[in-house]
mmCIF file of C-alpha atoms in Angstrom:
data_model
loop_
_atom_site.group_PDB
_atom_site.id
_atom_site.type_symbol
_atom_site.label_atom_id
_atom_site.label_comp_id
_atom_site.label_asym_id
_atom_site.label_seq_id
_atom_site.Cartn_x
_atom_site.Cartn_y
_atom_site.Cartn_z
ATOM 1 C CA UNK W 1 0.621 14.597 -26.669
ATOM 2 C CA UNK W 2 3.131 12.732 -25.179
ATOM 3 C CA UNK W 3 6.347 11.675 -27.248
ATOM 4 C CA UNK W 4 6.862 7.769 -26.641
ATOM 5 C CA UNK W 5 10.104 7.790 -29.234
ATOM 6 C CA UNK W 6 13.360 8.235 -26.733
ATOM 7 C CA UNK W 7 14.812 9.806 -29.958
ATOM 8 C CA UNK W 8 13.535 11.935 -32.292
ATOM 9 C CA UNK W 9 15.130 12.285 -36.415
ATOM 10 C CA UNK W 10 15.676 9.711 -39.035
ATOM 11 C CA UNK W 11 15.056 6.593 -37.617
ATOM 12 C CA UNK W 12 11.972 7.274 -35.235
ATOM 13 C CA UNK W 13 10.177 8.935 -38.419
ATOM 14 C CA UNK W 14 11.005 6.217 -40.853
ATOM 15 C CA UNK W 15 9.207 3.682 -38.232
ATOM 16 C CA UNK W 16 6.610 5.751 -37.923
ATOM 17 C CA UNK W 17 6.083 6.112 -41.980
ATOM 18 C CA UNK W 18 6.318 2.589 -42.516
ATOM 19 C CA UNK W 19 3.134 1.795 -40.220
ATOM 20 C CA UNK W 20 5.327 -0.671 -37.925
ATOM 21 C CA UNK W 21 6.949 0.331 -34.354
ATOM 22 C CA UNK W 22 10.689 -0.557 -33.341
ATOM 23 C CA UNK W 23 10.225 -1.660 -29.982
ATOM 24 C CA UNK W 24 13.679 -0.831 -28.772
ATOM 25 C CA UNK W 25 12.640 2.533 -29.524
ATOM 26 C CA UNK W 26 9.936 3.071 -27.460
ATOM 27 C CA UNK W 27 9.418 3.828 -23.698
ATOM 28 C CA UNK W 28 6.553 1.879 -22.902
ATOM 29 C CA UNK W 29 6.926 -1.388 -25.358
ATOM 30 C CA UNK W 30 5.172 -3.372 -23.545
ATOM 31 C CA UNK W 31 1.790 -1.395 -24.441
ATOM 32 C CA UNK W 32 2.011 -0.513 -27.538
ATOM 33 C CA UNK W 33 3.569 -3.606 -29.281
ATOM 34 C CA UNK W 34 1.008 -5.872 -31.341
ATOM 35 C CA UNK W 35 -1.661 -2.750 -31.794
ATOM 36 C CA UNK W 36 -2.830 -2.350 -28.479
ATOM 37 C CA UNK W 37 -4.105 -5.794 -27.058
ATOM 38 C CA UNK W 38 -4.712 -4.203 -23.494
ATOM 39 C CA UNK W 39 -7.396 -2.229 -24.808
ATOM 40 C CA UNK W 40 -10.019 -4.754 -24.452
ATOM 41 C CA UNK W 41 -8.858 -5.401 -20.679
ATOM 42 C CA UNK W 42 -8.669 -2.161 -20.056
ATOM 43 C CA UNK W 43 -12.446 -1.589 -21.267
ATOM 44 C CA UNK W 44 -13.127 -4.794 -18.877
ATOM 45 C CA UNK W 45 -11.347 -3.116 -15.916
ATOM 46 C CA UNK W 46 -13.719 -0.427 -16.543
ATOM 47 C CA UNK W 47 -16.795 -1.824 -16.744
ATOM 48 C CA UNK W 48 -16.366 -4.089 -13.963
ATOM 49 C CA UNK W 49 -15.363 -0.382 -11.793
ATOM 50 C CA UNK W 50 -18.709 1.353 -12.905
ATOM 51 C CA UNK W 51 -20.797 -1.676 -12.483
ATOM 52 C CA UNK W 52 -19.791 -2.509 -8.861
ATOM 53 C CA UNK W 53 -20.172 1.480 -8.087
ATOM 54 C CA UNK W 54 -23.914 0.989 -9.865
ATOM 55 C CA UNK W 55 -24.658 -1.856 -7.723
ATOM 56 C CA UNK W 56 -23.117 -0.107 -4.062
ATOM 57 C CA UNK W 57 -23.688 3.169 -4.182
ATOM 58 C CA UNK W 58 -28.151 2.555 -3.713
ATOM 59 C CA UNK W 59 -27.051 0.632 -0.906
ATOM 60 C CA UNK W 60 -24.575 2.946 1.160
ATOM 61 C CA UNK W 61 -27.045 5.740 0.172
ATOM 62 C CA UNK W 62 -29.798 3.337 1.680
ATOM 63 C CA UNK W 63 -27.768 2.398 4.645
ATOM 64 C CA UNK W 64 -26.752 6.048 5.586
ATOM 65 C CA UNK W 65 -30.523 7.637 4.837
ATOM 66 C CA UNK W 66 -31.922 4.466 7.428
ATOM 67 C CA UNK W 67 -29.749 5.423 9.961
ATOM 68 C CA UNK W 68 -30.685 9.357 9.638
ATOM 69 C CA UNK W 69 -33.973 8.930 9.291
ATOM 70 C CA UNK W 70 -34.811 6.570 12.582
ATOM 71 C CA UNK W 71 -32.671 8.857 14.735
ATOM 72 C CA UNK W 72 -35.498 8.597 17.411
ATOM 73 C CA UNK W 73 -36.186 4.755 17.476
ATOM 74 C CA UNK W 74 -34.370 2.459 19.542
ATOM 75 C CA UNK W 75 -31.082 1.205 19.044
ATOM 76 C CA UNK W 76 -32.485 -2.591 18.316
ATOM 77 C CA UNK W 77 -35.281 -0.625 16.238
ATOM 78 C CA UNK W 78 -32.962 0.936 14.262
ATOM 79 C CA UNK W 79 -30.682 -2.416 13.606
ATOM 80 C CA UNK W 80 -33.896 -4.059 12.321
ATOM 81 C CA UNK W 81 -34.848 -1.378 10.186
ATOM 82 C CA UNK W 82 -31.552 -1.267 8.699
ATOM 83 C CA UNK W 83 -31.232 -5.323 7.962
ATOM 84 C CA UNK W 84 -34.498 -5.113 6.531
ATOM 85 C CA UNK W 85 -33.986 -2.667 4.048
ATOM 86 C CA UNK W 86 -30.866 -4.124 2.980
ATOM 87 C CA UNK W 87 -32.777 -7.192 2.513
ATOM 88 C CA UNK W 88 -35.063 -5.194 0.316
ATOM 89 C CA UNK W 89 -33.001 -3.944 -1.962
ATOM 90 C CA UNK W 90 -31.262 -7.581 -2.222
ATOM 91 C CA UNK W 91 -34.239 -8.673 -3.410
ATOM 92 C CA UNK W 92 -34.548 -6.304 -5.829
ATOM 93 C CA UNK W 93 -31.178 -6.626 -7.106
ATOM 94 C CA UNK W 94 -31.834 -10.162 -7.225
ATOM 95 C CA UNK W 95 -35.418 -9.557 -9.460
ATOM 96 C CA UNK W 96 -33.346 -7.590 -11.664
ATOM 97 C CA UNK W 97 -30.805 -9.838 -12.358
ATOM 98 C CA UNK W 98 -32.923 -12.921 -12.723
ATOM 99 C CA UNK W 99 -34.488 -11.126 -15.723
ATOM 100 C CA UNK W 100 -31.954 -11.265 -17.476
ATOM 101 C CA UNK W 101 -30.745 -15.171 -17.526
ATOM 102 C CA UNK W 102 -27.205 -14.757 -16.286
ATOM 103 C CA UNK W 103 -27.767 -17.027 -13.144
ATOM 104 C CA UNK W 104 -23.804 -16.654 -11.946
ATOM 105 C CA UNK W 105 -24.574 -12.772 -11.428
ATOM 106 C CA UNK W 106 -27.512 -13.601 -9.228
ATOM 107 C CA UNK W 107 -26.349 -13.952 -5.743
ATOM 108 C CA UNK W 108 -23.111 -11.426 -6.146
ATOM 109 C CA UNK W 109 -24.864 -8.808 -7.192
ATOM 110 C CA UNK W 110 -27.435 -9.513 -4.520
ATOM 111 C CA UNK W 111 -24.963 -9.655 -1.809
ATOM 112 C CA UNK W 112 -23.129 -6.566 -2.653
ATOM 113 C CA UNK W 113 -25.982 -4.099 -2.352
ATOM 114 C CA UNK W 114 -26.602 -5.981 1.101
ATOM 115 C CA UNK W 115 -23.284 -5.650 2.280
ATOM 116 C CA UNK W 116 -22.570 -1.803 1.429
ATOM 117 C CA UNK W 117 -26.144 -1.233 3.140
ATOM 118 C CA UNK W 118 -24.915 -3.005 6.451
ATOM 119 C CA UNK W 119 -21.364 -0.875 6.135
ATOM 120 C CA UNK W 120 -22.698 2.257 5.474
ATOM 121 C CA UNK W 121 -25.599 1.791 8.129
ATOM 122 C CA UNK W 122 -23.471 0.651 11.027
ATOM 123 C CA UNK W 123 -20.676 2.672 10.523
ATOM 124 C CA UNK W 124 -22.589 6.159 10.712
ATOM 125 C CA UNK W 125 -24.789 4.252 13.395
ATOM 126 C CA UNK W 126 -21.575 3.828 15.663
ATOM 127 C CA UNK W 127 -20.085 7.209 14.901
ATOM 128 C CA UNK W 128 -23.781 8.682 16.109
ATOM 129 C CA UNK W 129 -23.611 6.129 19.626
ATOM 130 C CA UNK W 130 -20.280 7.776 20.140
ATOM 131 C CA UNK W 131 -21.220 10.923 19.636
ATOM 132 C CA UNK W 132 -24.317 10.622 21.892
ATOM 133 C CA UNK W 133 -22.547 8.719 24.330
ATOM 134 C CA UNK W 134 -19.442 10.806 24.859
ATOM 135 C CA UNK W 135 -18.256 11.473 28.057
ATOM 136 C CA UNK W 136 -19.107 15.003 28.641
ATOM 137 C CA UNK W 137 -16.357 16.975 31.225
ATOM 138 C CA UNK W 138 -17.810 19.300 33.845
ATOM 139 C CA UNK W 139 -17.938 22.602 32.657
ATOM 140 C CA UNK W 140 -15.015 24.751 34.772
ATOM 141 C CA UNK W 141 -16.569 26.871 37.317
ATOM 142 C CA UNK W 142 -13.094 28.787 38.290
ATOM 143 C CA UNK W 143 -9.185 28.339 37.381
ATOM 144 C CA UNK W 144 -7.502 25.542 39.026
ATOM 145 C CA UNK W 145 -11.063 23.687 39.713
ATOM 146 C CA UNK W 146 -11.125 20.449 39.742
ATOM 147 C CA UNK W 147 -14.617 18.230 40.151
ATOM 148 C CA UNK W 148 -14.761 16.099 43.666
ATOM 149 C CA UNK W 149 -13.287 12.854 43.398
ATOM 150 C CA UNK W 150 -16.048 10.808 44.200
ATOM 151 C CA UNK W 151 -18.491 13.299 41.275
ATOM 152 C CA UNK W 152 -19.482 10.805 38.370
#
């Protein structure tokens, strides 16, 4: 456990019998004093983390899984594919939401979904058009070979 008196003896156990803290005695006053009123923003800070990862991670999971799946298709193909189903699950965020009353959570928790669908999508999208489309060097037939200038 860490120690949070700077000195130890007398006069950090008599403020610690009493049931009140001597601020100059602390390291980290500014947290402890008045019985912890951080705690509740700290909770909030917490729950707002786990509910935005709750409401991106179906969508970059949808957005990566699209773009594996329809390997195949079309690059336009595979662009419609991918707005659609972040559409989809948009509007299945958004009949979630709308169940429950809170109409100022409607259209950002609709929206995120969408947009970590269109991230995750396009950016594995692009690194797989790279990939594809990489310029691929002539394999070397001897040492010191070089291809013809005019070869493409």
């Amino acid at each position: 456990m860490l120690n949070v008196f700077k000195r130890s003896g007398s006069m950090a156990a008599r403020d610690r019998s009493a049931g009140t803290v001597n601020p100059r005695v602390l390291l980290f006053p500014v947290a402890v004093r008045r019985g912890g009123q951080y705690d509740m923003v700290l909770a909030l800070l917490l729950f707002v983390a786990v509910g935005f990862l709750v409401a991106v991670t179906p969508g970059a999971v949808l957005g990566y899984f699209v773009v594996a799946v329809s390997r195949r298709r079309p690059l336009g193909v595979r662009v419609a594919l991918l707005l659609g189903c972040g559409v989809a699950l948009s509007l299945a965020w958004l009949v979630r939401t709308s169940a429950t009353g809170v109409v100022e959570l409607d259209i950002p928790v609709a929206v995120l979904p969408f947009v970590a669908t269109l991230v995750s999508g396009f950016s594995f999208l692009s690194h797989q058009t790279h990939q594809r489309r990489a310029l691929q060097a002539p394999p070397v037939v001897w040492p010191g070979w070089a291809p013809a200038a005019d070869a493409k």
